[in-house]
């Protein structure tokens, strides 16, 4: 790890340059981006050969209708339009948001809804979005409306309770991350591997549309943890966020780079535009970031979640950059993921050594919570991957069809 900017004189006499605030230099010789590390040094575990993916040659009509929208670069301050409800909880909530005189659904109704279902996660997403850019027709002062808090709390408790029940408990951060630092050779459940080798352009467009719910506000949910950290953990987290937000250059903000990716793919780049198309597994993967970020008591889980994302990002981003290149998605589409290969190789080191290391030096009791945050991330990403691949391998759209 070397503080940047840096120039490296290579053996052939050429000079490699980087203007990053920190660079990770490859010393093992395995990197495909030499002299910069891209995590190719990791060990790989052997497993059965993956089943052959079914080729998809046509674009489902439902996908065509959902994604054939005029591309725009309009980033006005007004938030997106409200989506259509998906059940009694979201219907009642949306009615209450539209008319402050109407009471939101009772918390008891939320306590019995499916913790991974469409109704809960759309309602929770909308409540959380009030803390970001909100919605075009919803007053800004509804963000902390006391009338909405019992419902939000009930939805959060239902979701968090399911995660506590379904994810491993009681293990250490070292145990959780030792698994993440070994690459499996079984790629049957890997969306990135599927898109790299078998994915069609329409599937890449679906993937980008769904991921836009996070990537157009990339790193925002994680910024909430910074005031709750101290010392090394705070400094390390702030350094990574600084890089995510473009290192002082607006054109390099990762959310802006993803908007350019979407433009290359012919997608609508407006913030929150594809909320209506997002199924529950995609919403849950975004909701958990805000859940952890908004609650100080869950700061250990937020650090674990963030670290998991950074540690697993480089290999997946390398495959997704290859998918963009293979399908001719466009230079900006390829650039977004190529940028994350190098950036997240650096972030991995900082988040493990400084953020996790600093947090647990200050608060060792949060060790199992850091592991929980990482394991929850794997759990929800696996659910999303299962949903995407099940649809795509049967030539169906993975977008919400309601």
XYZ file of C-alpha atoms in Angstrom:
402
model
C 0.000 0.000 0.000
C 1.508 3.335 -1.093
C 0.092 6.808 -0.654
C -0.666 8.365 -4.015
C -0.332 9.903 -6.434
C 2.475 7.593 -7.527
C 4.655 6.802 -10.532
C 6.280 3.370 -10.905
C 9.221 2.776 -13.234
C 8.712 -0.734 -14.643
C 11.326 -3.197 -15.843
C 10.660 -2.401 -19.508
C 11.320 1.286 -18.889
C 7.687 2.409 -19.057
C 6.125 4.453 -16.272
C 2.792 3.487 -14.718
C 0.958 6.326 -12.987
C -1.955 6.530 -10.585
C -3.513 9.583 -8.984
C -5.430 7.618 -6.322
C -5.065 8.669 -2.708
C -3.713 5.169 -1.951
C -2.602 2.482 -4.405
C -2.166 -1.239 -3.891
C 0.953 -2.429 -5.713
C 1.157 -6.063 -6.843
C 4.150 -7.920 -5.386
C 3.157 -11.489 -6.306
C 3.141 -11.004 -10.082
C -0.317 -12.505 -10.591
C -2.263 -9.318 -11.224
C -3.857 -8.829 -14.618
C -3.528 -5.069 -14.103
C 0.164 -5.058 -13.166
C 1.697 -3.136 -11.455
C -1.584 -2.558 -9.589
C -3.191 -5.239 -7.432
C -6.550 -6.626 -8.615
C -6.865 -9.407 -5.952
C -5.716 -12.143 -8.370
C -3.422 -13.304 -5.538
C -6.301 -14.986 -3.719
C -6.459 -18.736 -3.219
C -9.136 -20.688 -5.093
C -11.124 -23.642 -3.784
C -11.878 -26.615 -5.999
C -15.460 -27.633 -6.583
C -17.514 -29.496 -9.209
C -17.586 -27.987 -12.660
C -20.541 -25.670 -13.156
C -23.478 -26.782 -15.247
C -23.588 -25.323 -18.723
C -25.656 -22.168 -18.868
C -28.572 -22.114 -21.248
C -28.105 -19.637 -24.045
C -30.701 -16.913 -24.284
C -31.279 -15.473 -27.720
C -34.395 -13.347 -27.432
C -35.575 -10.443 -25.333
C -38.789 -11.165 -23.389
C -41.586 -8.795 -24.327
C -42.087 -7.816 -20.669
C -38.469 -6.727 -20.485
C -38.750 -4.842 -23.747
C -41.721 -2.848 -22.447
C -40.128 -2.184 -19.051
C -36.766 -1.022 -20.359
C -37.643 0.719 -23.610
C -37.676 4.177 -22.076
C -36.191 7.393 -23.359
C -32.670 7.868 -22.090
C -32.215 11.120 -20.205
C -29.550 12.786 -18.123
C -32.078 14.851 -16.145
C -30.864 14.922 -12.537
C -33.226 17.536 -11.121
C -33.553 17.783 -7.323
C -37.125 16.471 -7.454
C -37.320 12.839 -6.436
C -38.857 10.022 -8.469
C -42.568 9.310 -8.757
C -44.230 7.015 -6.252
C -44.480 3.358 -7.332
C -47.650 1.275 -7.353
C -48.340 -0.641 -4.106
C -47.813 -4.395 -3.849
C -49.986 -5.300 -0.892
C -52.003 -3.908 2.007
C -49.053 -2.451 3.908
C -47.585 -0.530 0.975
C -51.082 0.520 -0.190
C -51.937 1.907 3.240
C -48.582 3.635 3.563
C -48.824 5.284 0.155
C -52.315 6.533 0.946
C -51.026 8.025 4.218
C -48.128 9.697 2.442
C -50.474 11.212 -0.117
C -52.858 12.480 2.577
C -51.342 13.356 5.982
C -54.811 13.193 7.527
C -54.957 9.455 6.832
C -53.323 7.150 9.362
C -50.699 4.674 8.109
C -51.228 0.919 8.525
C -51.133 -0.477 12.033
C -47.770 -1.842 13.133
C -49.421 -5.173 13.867
C -50.176 -5.646 10.176
C -46.509 -5.157 9.312
C -45.450 -7.625 12.002
C -47.090 -10.555 10.193
C -46.170 -9.784 6.578
C -43.564 -11.824 4.658
C -40.153 -10.527 5.836
C -38.677 -11.075 2.367
C -41.834 -10.210 0.423
C -42.765 -7.552 -2.103
C -45.158 -5.670 0.181
C -42.741 -5.255 3.090
C -39.703 -4.315 1.046
C -41.441 -1.821 -1.194
C -42.982 -0.122 1.867
C -39.648 -0.100 3.698
C -37.800 1.182 0.629
C -40.226 4.083 0.274
C -39.930 4.982 3.966
C -36.137 4.878 3.701
C -36.114 6.929 0.516
C -37.585 9.816 2.503
C -34.085 10.118 4.055
C -32.399 10.394 0.644
C -34.068 12.408 -2.123
C -37.677 11.631 -1.313
C -40.453 11.538 -3.901
C -41.728 14.237 -6.215
C -45.196 14.471 -4.658
C -44.329 13.848 -0.989
C -43.575 16.781 1.316
C -40.030 16.871 2.652
C -41.187 17.199 6.261
C -42.606 13.657 6.151
C -39.050 12.310 6.587
C -39.322 12.143 10.386
C -43.111 12.253 10.701
C -43.834 10.612 14.094
C -46.960 9.002 12.645
C -44.793 6.923 10.273
C -42.229 5.763 12.832
C -44.242 2.874 14.415
C -44.799 1.334 10.985
C -41.156 1.728 9.988
C -40.021 0.190 13.251
C -42.355 -2.783 12.797
C -41.134 -3.374 9.245
C -37.508 -3.145 10.357
C -38.045 -5.546 13.258
C -39.769 -8.037 10.975
C -36.921 -7.905 8.437
C -34.114 -7.873 11.003
C -35.725 -10.712 12.940
C -35.740 -12.884 9.830
C -32.086 -12.060 9.137
C -31.106 -12.930 12.721
C -32.908 -16.259 12.377
C -31.589 -17.178 8.920
C -27.921 -16.153 9.155
C -25.097 -17.762 11.124
C -24.643 -16.274 14.564
C -21.888 -16.137 17.125
C -18.873 -16.401 14.864
C -16.026 -13.917 14.628
C -15.202 -11.408 11.913
C -12.034 -13.376 11.163
C -14.113 -16.501 10.507
C -16.523 -14.652 8.238
C -13.848 -12.900 6.180
C -11.524 -15.881 5.887
C -14.215 -17.451 3.689
C -14.668 -14.330 1.583
C -10.946 -14.115 0.824
C -10.952 -17.481 -0.962
C -12.388 -17.606 -4.485
C -14.597 -20.597 -5.274
C -14.228 -22.338 -8.637
C -17.928 -23.222 -8.587
C -19.600 -20.363 -10.453
C -23.071 -21.838 -10.918
C -24.592 -19.282 -8.568
C -22.525 -16.310 -9.733
C -24.382 -13.606 -11.632
C -21.114 -11.969 -12.677
C -19.766 -15.245 -14.094
C -23.037 -15.898 -15.919
C -23.063 -12.444 -17.497
C -19.372 -12.703 -18.404
C -19.766 -15.965 -20.334
C -23.441 -16.405 -21.248
C -25.364 -13.214 -20.626
C -27.158 -11.353 -23.374
C -27.263 -7.587 -23.603
C -30.907 -7.471 -22.454
C -29.911 -9.304 -19.259
C -27.081 -6.845 -18.642
C -29.594 -4.023 -19.066
C -31.907 -5.648 -16.514
C -29.015 -6.087 -14.105
C -27.973 -2.452 -14.464
C -31.556 -1.203 -14.063
C -31.955 -3.102 -10.787
C -28.537 -2.176 -9.450
C -29.241 1.487 -10.205
C -31.371 1.670 -7.046
C -28.113 1.545 -5.097
C -25.429 2.669 -7.522
C -27.085 6.025 -8.251
C -26.615 6.776 -4.550
C -23.470 4.674 -4.147
C -21.783 4.995 -0.730
C -24.537 7.261 0.634
C -26.005 4.663 3.060
C -22.552 3.914 4.448
C -21.758 7.552 5.191
C -24.146 7.437 8.167
C -21.714 5.251 10.097
C -18.853 7.772 10.047
C -20.054 9.869 13.045
C -20.414 6.623 15.000
C -16.785 5.578 14.576
C -13.569 6.789 16.165
C -9.848 6.866 15.418
C -8.553 4.436 12.796
C -12.024 3.192 11.896
C -13.340 6.698 11.240
C -10.263 7.741 9.247
C -10.306 4.558 7.162
C -14.024 4.798 6.443
C -13.757 8.463 5.479
C -10.835 7.680 3.153
C -12.815 5.021 1.288
C -15.913 7.201 1.063
C -13.755 10.043 -0.273
C -12.681 7.752 -3.110
C -16.279 6.604 -3.726
C -17.335 10.246 -4.015
C -14.748 10.963 -6.700
C -11.772 12.058 -4.562
C -12.783 15.685 -5.006
C -13.727 15.369 -8.703
C -17.437 15.441 -9.465
C -16.962 13.627 -12.777
C -15.430 10.644 -10.934
C -18.193 10.174 -8.351
C -19.106 6.513 -8.662
C -22.817 7.344 -8.919
C -22.005 9.536 -11.931
C -19.928 6.756 -13.501
C -22.890 4.391 -13.113
C -25.227 6.914 -14.747
C -22.829 6.964 -17.702
C -22.911 3.143 -17.749
C -26.708 3.299 -17.915
C -26.567 5.805 -20.770
C -24.294 3.443 -22.723
C -26.914 0.716 -22.235
C -29.756 2.931 -23.388
C -31.355 3.065 -19.941
C -33.072 5.981 -18.256
C -30.518 7.536 -15.917
C -32.968 9.348 -13.640
C -32.553 8.573 -9.948
C -35.020 5.923 -8.761
C -36.592 5.483 -12.201
C -36.543 1.674 -12.045
C -38.058 1.281 -8.582
C -41.285 -0.075 -10.058
C -39.288 -2.756 -11.919
C -37.360 -3.978 -8.859
C -38.464 -7.281 -7.269
C -38.240 -7.872 -3.517
C -34.769 -9.543 -3.571
C -33.302 -6.430 -5.231
C -35.078 -4.108 -2.800
C -33.935 -6.139 0.220
C -30.289 -5.885 -0.844
C -30.608 -2.080 -0.833
C -32.843 -1.817 2.237
C -30.359 -3.608 4.462
C -27.756 -0.886 3.877
C -30.111 1.811 5.116
C -31.338 -0.357 7.985
C -27.767 -0.758 9.248
C -26.832 2.846 8.448
C -29.698 4.558 10.249
C -29.251 2.709 13.546
C -26.252 3.393 15.743
C -26.831 0.068 17.514
C -26.156 -1.677 14.170
C -22.865 0.109 13.405
C -20.914 -3.147 13.665
C -23.234 -4.800 11.150
C -22.880 -1.806 8.801
C -19.085 -2.088 8.933
C -19.339 -5.831 8.258
C -21.693 -5.248 5.355
C -19.503 -2.543 3.832
C -16.366 -4.637 4.259
C -18.048 -7.623 2.609
C -18.998 -5.496 -0.409
C -15.450 -4.172 -0.762
C -13.750 -7.534 -0.264
C -15.908 -9.317 -2.849
C -16.104 -6.467 -5.375
C -12.866 -6.771 -7.384
C -13.306 -10.322 -8.757
C -16.950 -9.711 -9.638
C -16.207 -6.324 -11.176
C -13.491 -7.877 -13.339
C -16.027 -10.381 -14.720
C -18.666 -7.689 -15.255
C -16.159 -5.493 -17.120
C -15.483 -8.502 -19.333
C -19.232 -8.949 -19.874
C -19.573 -5.314 -20.923
C -16.677 -5.714 -23.339
C -17.962 -9.003 -24.798
C -21.461 -7.681 -25.456
C -20.339 -4.297 -26.767
C -22.159 -2.444 -24.005
C -19.972 0.629 -24.449
C -16.833 2.248 -23.016
C -18.556 3.917 -20.051
C -20.257 0.641 -19.137
C -16.924 -1.161 -19.149
C -15.178 1.689 -17.339
C -17.483 1.569 -14.309
C -16.556 -2.008 -13.468
C -12.911 -1.700 -14.539
C -12.637 1.241 -12.117
C -13.945 -0.929 -9.278
C -11.378 -3.679 -9.869
C -8.490 -1.398 -8.967
C -10.318 0.847 -6.497
C -11.766 -1.981 -4.437
C -8.480 -3.867 -4.279
C -7.294 -0.815 -2.316
C -10.519 -0.497 -0.357
C -10.309 -4.145 0.718
C -7.026 -3.536 2.486
C -8.162 -0.309 4.137
C -11.510 -1.673 5.310
C -10.036 -4.863 6.769
C -6.996 -3.333 8.456
C -8.208 0.101 9.459
C -12.021 0.080 9.590
C -12.611 -3.395 11.035
C -9.283 -3.472 12.860
C -9.835 -0.012 14.319
C -13.450 -0.663 15.294
C -12.692 -3.933 17.068
C -9.688 -2.428 18.849
C -12.066 0.196 20.275
C -15.143 -2.041 20.687
C -14.219 -5.742 20.684
C -17.761 -6.688 21.713
C -18.894 -5.836 18.167
C -16.879 -8.704 16.655
C -19.883 -10.972 16.083
C -21.928 -8.042 14.743
C -19.290 -7.361 12.083
C -19.532 -11.031 11.085
C -23.331 -10.767 11.072
C -23.230 -7.812 8.682
C -20.962 -9.702 6.287
C -23.034 -12.880 6.455
C -26.280 -10.968 5.899
C -24.783 -9.435 2.758
C -23.878 -12.858 1.367
C -27.338 -14.175 2.299
C -29.252 -11.386 0.530
C -26.963 -11.332 -2.501
C -27.461 -15.104 -2.830
C -31.230 -14.639 -2.770
C -30.961 -11.986 -5.470
C -28.633 -14.136 -7.585
C -31.034 -17.081 -7.330
C -33.908 -14.884 -8.490
C -31.968 -13.458 -11.439
C -30.475 -16.724 -12.675
C -33.709 -18.703 -12.311
C -35.449 -16.193 -14.558
C -32.681 -15.729 -17.108
C -31.952 -19.449 -17.543
C -35.592 -19.988 -18.498
C -35.586 -17.025 -20.906
C -37.759 -14.910 -18.600
C -37.367 -11.367 -17.360
C -36.148 -10.951 -13.760
C -37.971 -7.632 -13.382
C -41.038 -7.302 -11.170
C -44.069 -8.377 -13.171
C -46.899 -7.136 -10.943
